[in-house]
Short mmCIF file of C-alpha atoms and ligand atoms in Angstrom, two decimals:
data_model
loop_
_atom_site.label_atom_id
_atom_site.label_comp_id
_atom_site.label_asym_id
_atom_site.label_seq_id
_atom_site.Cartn_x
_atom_site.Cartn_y
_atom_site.Cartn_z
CA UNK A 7 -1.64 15.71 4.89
CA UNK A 8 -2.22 14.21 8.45
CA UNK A 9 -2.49 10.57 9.70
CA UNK A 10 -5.95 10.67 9.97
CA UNK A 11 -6.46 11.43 6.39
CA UNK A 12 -3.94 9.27 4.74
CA UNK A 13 -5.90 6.72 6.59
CA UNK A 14 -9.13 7.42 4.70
CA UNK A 15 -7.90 8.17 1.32
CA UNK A 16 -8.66 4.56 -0.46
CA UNK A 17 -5.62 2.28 -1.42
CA UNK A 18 -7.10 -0.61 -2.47
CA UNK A 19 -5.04 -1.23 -5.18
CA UNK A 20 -1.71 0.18 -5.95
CA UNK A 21 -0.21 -1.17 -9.19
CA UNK A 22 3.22 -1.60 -10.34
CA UNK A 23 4.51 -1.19 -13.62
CA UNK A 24 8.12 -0.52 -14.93
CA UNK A 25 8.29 3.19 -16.10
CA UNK A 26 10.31 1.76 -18.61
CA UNK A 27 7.29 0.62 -20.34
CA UNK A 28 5.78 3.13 -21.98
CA UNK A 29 2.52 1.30 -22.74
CA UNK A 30 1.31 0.63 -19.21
CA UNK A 31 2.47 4.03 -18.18
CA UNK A 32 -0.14 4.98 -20.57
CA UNK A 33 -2.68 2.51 -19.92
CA UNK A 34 -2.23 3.34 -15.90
CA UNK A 35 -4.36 6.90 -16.62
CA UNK A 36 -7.14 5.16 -17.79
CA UNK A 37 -6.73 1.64 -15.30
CA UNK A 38 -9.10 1.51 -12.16
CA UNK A 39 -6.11 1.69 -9.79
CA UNK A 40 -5.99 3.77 -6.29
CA UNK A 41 -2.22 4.09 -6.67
CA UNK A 42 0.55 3.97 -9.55
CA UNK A 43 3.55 2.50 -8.66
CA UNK A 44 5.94 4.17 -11.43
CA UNK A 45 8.68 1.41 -10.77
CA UNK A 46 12.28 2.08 -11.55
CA UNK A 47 13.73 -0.93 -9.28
CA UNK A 48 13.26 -4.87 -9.52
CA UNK A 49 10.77 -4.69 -12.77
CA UNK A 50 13.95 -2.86 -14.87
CA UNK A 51 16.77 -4.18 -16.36
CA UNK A 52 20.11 -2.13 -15.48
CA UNK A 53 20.30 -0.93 -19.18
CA UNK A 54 17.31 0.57 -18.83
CA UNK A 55 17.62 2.34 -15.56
CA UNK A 56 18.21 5.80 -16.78
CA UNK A 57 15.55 6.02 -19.25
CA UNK A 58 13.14 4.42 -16.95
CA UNK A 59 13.85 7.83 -14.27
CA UNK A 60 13.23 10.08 -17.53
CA UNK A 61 9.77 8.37 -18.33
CA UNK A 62 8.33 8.27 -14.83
CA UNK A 63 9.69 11.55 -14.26
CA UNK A 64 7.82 13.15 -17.36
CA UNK A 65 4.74 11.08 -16.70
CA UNK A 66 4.70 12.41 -13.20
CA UNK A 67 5.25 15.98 -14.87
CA UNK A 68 2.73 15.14 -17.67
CA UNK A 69 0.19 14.13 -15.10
CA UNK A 70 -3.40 12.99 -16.29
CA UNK A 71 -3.49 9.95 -13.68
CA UNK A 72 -6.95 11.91 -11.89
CA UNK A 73 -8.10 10.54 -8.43
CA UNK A 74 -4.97 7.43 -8.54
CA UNK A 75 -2.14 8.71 -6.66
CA UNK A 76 1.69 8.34 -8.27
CA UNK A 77 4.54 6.70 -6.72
CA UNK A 78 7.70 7.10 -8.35
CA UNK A 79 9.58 3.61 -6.85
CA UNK A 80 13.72 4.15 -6.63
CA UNK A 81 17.14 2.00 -6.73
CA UNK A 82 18.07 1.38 -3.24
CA UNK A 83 20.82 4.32 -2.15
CA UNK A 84 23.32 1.36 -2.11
CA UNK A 85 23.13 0.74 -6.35
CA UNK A 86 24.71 3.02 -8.85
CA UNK A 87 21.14 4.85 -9.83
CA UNK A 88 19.68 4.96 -6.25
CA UNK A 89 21.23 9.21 -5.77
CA UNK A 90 19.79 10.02 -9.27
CA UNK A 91 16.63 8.53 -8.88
CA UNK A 92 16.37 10.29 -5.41
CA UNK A 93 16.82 13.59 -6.69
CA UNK A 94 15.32 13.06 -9.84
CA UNK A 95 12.17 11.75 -7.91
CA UNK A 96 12.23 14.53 -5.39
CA UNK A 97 12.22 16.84 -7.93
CA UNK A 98 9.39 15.85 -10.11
CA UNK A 99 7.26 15.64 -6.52
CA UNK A 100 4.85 12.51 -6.89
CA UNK A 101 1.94 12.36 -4.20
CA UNK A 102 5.20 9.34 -2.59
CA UNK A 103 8.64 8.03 -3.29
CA UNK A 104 8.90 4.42 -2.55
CA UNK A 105 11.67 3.34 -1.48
CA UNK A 106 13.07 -0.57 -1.36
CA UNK A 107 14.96 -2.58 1.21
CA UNK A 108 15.10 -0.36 4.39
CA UNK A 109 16.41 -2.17 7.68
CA UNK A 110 16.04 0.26 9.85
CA UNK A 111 14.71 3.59 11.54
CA UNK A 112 18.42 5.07 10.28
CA UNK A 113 17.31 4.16 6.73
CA UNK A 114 14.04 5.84 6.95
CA UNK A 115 15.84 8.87 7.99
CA UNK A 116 18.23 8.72 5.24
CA UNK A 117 15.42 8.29 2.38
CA UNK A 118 13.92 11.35 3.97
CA UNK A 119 17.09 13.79 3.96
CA UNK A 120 17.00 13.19 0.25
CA UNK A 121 13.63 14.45 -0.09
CA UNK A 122 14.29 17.76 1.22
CA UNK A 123 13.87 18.99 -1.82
CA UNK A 124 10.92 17.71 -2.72
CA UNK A 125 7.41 19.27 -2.35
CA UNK A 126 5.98 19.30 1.17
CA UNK A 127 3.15 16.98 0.12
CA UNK A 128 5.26 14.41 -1.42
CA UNK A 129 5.12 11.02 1.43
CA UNK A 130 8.04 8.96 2.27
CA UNK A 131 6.88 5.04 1.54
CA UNK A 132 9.20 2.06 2.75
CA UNK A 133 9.35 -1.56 1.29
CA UNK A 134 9.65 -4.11 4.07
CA UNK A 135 11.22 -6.93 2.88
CA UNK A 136 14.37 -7.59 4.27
CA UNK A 137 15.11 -9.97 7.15
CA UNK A 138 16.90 -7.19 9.48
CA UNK A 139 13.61 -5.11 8.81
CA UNK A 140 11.45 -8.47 10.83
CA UNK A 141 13.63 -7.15 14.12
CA UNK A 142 13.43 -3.55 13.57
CA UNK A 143 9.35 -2.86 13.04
CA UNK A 144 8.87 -1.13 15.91
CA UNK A 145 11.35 1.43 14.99
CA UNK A 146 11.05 1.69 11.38
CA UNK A 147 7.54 2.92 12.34
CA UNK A 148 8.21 4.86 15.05
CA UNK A 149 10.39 6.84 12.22
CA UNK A 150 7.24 8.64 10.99
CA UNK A 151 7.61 11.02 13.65
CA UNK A 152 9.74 14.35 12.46
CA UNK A 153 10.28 12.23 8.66
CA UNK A 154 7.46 12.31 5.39
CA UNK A 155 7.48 8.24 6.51
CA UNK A 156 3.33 7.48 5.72
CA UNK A 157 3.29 4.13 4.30
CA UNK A 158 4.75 0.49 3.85
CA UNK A 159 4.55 -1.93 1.55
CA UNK A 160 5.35 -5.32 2.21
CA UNK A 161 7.71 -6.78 -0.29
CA UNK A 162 6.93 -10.48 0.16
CA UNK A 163 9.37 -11.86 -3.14
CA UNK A 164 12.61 -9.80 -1.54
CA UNK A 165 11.63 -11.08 1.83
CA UNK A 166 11.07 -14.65 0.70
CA UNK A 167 14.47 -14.82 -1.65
CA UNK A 168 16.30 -13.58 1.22
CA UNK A 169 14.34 -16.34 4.04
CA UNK A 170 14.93 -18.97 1.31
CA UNK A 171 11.51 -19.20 2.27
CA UNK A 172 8.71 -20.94 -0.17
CA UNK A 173 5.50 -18.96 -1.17
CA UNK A 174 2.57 -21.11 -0.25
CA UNK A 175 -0.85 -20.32 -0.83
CA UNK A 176 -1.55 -19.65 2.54
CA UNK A 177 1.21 -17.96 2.99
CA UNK A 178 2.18 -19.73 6.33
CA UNK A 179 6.25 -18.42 6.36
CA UNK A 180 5.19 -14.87 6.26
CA UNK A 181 2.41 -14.85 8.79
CA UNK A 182 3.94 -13.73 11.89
CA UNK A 183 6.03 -10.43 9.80
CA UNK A 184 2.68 -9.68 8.49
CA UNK A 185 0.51 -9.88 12.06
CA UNK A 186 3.52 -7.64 13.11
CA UNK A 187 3.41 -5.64 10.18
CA UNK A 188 0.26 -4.20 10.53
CA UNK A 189 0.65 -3.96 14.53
CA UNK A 190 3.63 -1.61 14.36
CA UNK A 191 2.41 0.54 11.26
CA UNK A 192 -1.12 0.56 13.25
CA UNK A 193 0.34 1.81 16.42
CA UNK A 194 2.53 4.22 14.71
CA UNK A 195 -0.75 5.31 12.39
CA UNK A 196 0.99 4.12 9.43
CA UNK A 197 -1.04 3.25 6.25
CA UNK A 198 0.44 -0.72 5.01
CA UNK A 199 -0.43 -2.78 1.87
CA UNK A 200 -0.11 -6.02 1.46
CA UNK A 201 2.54 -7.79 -1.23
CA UNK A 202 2.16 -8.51 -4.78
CA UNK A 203 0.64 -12.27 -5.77
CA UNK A 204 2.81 -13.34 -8.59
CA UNK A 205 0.04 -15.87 -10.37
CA UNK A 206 -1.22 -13.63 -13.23
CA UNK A 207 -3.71 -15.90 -14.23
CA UNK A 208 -5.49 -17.78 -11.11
CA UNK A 209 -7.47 -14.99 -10.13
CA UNK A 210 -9.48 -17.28 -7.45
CA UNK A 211 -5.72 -17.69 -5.89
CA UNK A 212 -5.73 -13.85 -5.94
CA UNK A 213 -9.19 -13.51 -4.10
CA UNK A 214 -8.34 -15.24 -1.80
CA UNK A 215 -5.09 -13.80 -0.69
CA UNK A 216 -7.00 -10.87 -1.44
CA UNK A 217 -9.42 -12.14 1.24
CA UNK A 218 -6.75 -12.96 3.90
CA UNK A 219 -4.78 -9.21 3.10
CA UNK A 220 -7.91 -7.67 4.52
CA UNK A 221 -8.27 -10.32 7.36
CA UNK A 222 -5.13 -9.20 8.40
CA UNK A 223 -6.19 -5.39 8.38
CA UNK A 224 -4.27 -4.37 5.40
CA UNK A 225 -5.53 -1.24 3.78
CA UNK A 226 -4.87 -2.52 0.13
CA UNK A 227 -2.59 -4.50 -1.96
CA UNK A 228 -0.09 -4.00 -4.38
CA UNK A 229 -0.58 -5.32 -7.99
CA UNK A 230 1.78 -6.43 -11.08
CA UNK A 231 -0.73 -6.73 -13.54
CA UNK A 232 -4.15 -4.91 -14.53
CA UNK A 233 -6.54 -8.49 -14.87
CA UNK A 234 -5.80 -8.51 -10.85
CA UNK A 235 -7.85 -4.87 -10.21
CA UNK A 236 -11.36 -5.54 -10.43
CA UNK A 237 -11.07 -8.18 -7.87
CA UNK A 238 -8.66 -6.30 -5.38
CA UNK A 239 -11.38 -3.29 -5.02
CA UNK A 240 -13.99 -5.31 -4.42
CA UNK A 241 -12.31 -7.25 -1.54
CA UNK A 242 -10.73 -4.71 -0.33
CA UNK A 243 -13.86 -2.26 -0.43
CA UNK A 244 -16.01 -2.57 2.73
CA UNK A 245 -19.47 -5.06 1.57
CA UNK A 246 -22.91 -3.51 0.92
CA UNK A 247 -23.74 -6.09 3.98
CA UNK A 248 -20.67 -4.62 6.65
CA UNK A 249 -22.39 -1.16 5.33
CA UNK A 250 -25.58 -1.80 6.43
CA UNK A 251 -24.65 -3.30 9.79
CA UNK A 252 -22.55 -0.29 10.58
CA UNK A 253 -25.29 1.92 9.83
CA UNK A 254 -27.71 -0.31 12.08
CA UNK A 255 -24.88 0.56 14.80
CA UNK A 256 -24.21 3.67 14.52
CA UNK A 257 -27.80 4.77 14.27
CA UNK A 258 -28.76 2.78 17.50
CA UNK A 259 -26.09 4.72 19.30
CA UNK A 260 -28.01 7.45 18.26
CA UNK A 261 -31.28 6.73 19.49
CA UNK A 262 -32.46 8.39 22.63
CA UNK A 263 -33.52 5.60 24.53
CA UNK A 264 -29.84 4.27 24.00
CA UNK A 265 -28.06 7.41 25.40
CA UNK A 266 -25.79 6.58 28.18
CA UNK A 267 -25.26 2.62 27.33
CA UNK A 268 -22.18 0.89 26.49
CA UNK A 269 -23.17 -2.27 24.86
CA UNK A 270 -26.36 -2.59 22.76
CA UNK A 271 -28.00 -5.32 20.85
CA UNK A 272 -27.87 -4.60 16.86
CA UNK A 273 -29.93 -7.31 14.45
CA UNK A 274 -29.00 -10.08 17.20
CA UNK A 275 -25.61 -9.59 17.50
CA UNK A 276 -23.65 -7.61 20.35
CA UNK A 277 -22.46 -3.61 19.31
CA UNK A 278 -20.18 -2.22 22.27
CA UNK A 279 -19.18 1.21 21.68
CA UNK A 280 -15.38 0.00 20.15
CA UNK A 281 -17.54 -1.73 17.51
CA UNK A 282 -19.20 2.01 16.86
CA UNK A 283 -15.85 3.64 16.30
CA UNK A 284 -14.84 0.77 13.23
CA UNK A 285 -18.33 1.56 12.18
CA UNK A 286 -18.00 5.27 11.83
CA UNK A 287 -14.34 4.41 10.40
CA UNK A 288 -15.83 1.59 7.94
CA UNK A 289 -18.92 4.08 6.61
CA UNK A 290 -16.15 6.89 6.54
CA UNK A 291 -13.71 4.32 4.14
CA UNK A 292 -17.02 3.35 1.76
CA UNK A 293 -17.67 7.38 1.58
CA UNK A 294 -14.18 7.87 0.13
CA UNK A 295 -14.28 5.28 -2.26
CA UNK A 296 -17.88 6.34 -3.27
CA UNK A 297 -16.47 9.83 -3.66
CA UNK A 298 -13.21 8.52 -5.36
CA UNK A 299 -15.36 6.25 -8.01
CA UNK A 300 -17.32 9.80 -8.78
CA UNK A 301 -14.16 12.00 -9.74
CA UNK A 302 -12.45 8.74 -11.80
N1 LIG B 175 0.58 -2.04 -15.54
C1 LIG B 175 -0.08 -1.50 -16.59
N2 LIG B 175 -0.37 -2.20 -17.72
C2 LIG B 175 0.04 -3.48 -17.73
C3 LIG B 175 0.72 -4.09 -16.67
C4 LIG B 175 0.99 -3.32 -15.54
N3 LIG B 175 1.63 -3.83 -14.48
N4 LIG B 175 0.97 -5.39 -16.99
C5 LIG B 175 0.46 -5.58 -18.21
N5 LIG B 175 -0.10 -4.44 -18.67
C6 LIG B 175 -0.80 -4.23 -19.94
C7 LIG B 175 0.08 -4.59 -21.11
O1 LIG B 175 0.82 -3.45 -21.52
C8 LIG B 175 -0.94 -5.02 -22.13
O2 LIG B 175 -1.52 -3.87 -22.72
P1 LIG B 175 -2.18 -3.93 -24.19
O3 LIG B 175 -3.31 -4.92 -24.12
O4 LIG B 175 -2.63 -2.53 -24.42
O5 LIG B 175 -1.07 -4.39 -25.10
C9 LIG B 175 -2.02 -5.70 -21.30
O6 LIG B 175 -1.89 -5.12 -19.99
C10 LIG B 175 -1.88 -7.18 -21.23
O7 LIG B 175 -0.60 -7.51 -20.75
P2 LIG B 175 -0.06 -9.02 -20.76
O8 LIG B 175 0.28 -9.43 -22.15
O9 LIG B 175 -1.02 -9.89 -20.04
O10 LIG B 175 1.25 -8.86 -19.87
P3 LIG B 175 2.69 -9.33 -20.26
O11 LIG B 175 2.72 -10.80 -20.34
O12 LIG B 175 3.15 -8.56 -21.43
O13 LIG B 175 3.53 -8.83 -19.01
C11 LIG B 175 4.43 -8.73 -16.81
C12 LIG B 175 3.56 -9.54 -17.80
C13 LIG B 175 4.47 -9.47 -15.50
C14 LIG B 175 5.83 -8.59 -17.39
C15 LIG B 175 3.77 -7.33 -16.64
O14 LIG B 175 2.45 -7.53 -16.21
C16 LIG B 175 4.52 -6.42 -15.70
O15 LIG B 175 5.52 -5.82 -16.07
N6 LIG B 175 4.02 -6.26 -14.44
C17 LIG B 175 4.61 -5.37 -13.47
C18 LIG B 175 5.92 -5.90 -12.93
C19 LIG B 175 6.47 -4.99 -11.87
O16 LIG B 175 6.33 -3.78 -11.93
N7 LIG B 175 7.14 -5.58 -10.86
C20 LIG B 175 7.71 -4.84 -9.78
C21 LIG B 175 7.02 -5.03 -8.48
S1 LIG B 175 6.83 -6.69 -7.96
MG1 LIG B 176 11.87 -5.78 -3.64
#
């Protein structure tokens, strides 16, 4: 799998759930989800770590989960499970391993010598949540090259426990880690998703840090609980309206009379040829999600 096509492939949504928990495990087949996150770390209790790595191994093994991709989340290599869930995880191949707490390019490096096992298509995903992580970003991404490295997931409750920081609704502590977020994994062609929003219940909270995860240019959002779906996939899909306008654009860029020109006029508004490359890339992202909703 390349850059470019990581980069398509919708991620809307990728939802945790302990693979401890049989039920959701279950329930995830059927759930409108882009991604699984098969979690053996923060949502498991340590008496429960071992059979946790059994279940998500033989769901990954069982399979069933259609178009949503499966991510097998493991112990950090620090904790007493993180080398069996490694190998365990490598072995039962899941489309990524996620992996929590990495500081720095040498960590990414790490997580990927223990995957050398694993089947080639299997990604490397990092948490970044840690405050070491905030001064490494540049390298941590530049780690994709000659590693699985694909993706990163912020991990806004790790980072915020370790700031001491509080969790407003706008979000105001975490702003500049998540402008520089999505720089570094952008310039490295990283795909990133946005933290979890802990509020089960207020889903107009969760629109509207749904809202601001794609005003930030987050690809999707990670998820701890199904009711929070329906709305993440909407936001995060691209609106019948931005569809329209990027077909106005790129079919006036098109037109013979326009051949040759670098900035155009497009229902009143200006269209330079940078907006015509996010409009080819914005119809390209609706395609895959029409073409995802189809096999589901
Ligand atoms: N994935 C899949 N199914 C889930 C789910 C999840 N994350 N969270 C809840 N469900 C299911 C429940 O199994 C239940 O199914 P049922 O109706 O068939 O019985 C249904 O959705 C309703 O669940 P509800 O009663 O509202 O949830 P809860 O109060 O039992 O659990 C949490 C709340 C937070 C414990 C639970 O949502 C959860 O474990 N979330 C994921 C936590 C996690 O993985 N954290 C790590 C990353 S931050
Ligand atoms: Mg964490």
């Amino acid at each position: 799998m390349t850059d470019t096509d990581t980069a398509i492939r919708p991620r809307r949504s990728a939802l945790y759930m302990p693979a401890s928990n049989a039920k959701a495990v279950e329930k995830a087949r059927t759930l409108d989800a882009d991604v699984i996150i098969l979690d053996l770390e923060d949502a498991v209790a340590p008496e429960m770590k071992p059979a946790a790595r059994e279940a998500a191994v033989a769901a990954v093994k069982a399979g069933g989960f259609g178009a949503r991709e499966v991510v097998i989340r493991v112990n950090g290599i620090d904790t007493p499970w993180g080398a069996e869930d490694l190998r365990a995880a490598a072995e039962a191949g899941p489309d990524a391993v996620l992996v929590p707490k990495v500081d720095d390019a040498d960590g990414v490096r790490l997580y990927d010598q223990y995957l050398n096992g694993a089947p080639p298509a299997t990604r490397l995903w990092t948490m970044i949540e840690t405050a070491k992580a905030a001064f490494h970003l540049w390298d941590i991404a530049g780690a994709v090259h000659g590693t699985r490295l694909s993706t990163w997931v912020m991990g806004v409750n790790d980072f915020a426990k370790e700031m001491r920081a509080r969790q407003t609704p706008d979000r105001a502590p975490f702003l500049p880690l998540l402008t520089l977020s999505v720089a570094a994994a952008r310039a490295h062609g990283l795909t990133i998703l946005d933290g979890v929003h802990n509020d089960i219940e207020d889903l107009d909270a969760l629109e509207a840090v749904c809202v601001q995860g794609v005003d930030f240019g987050f690809d999707g959002k990670t998820l701890i609980h199904p009711k929070h779906l329906a709305i993440c996939n909407r936001v995060f899909s691209p609106s019948p309206e931005d569809i329209a306008w990027s077909q106005a654009v790129i079919a006036a860029f098109s037109a013979p009379e326009n051949a040759g020109k670098g900035a155009l006029r497009v229902d009143g508004k200006m269209a330079e040829r940078l907006h015509l490359a996010q409009a080819q890339r914005l119809v390209a992202v609706a395609e895959a999600i029409a073409a995802r909703s189809v096999a589901a």
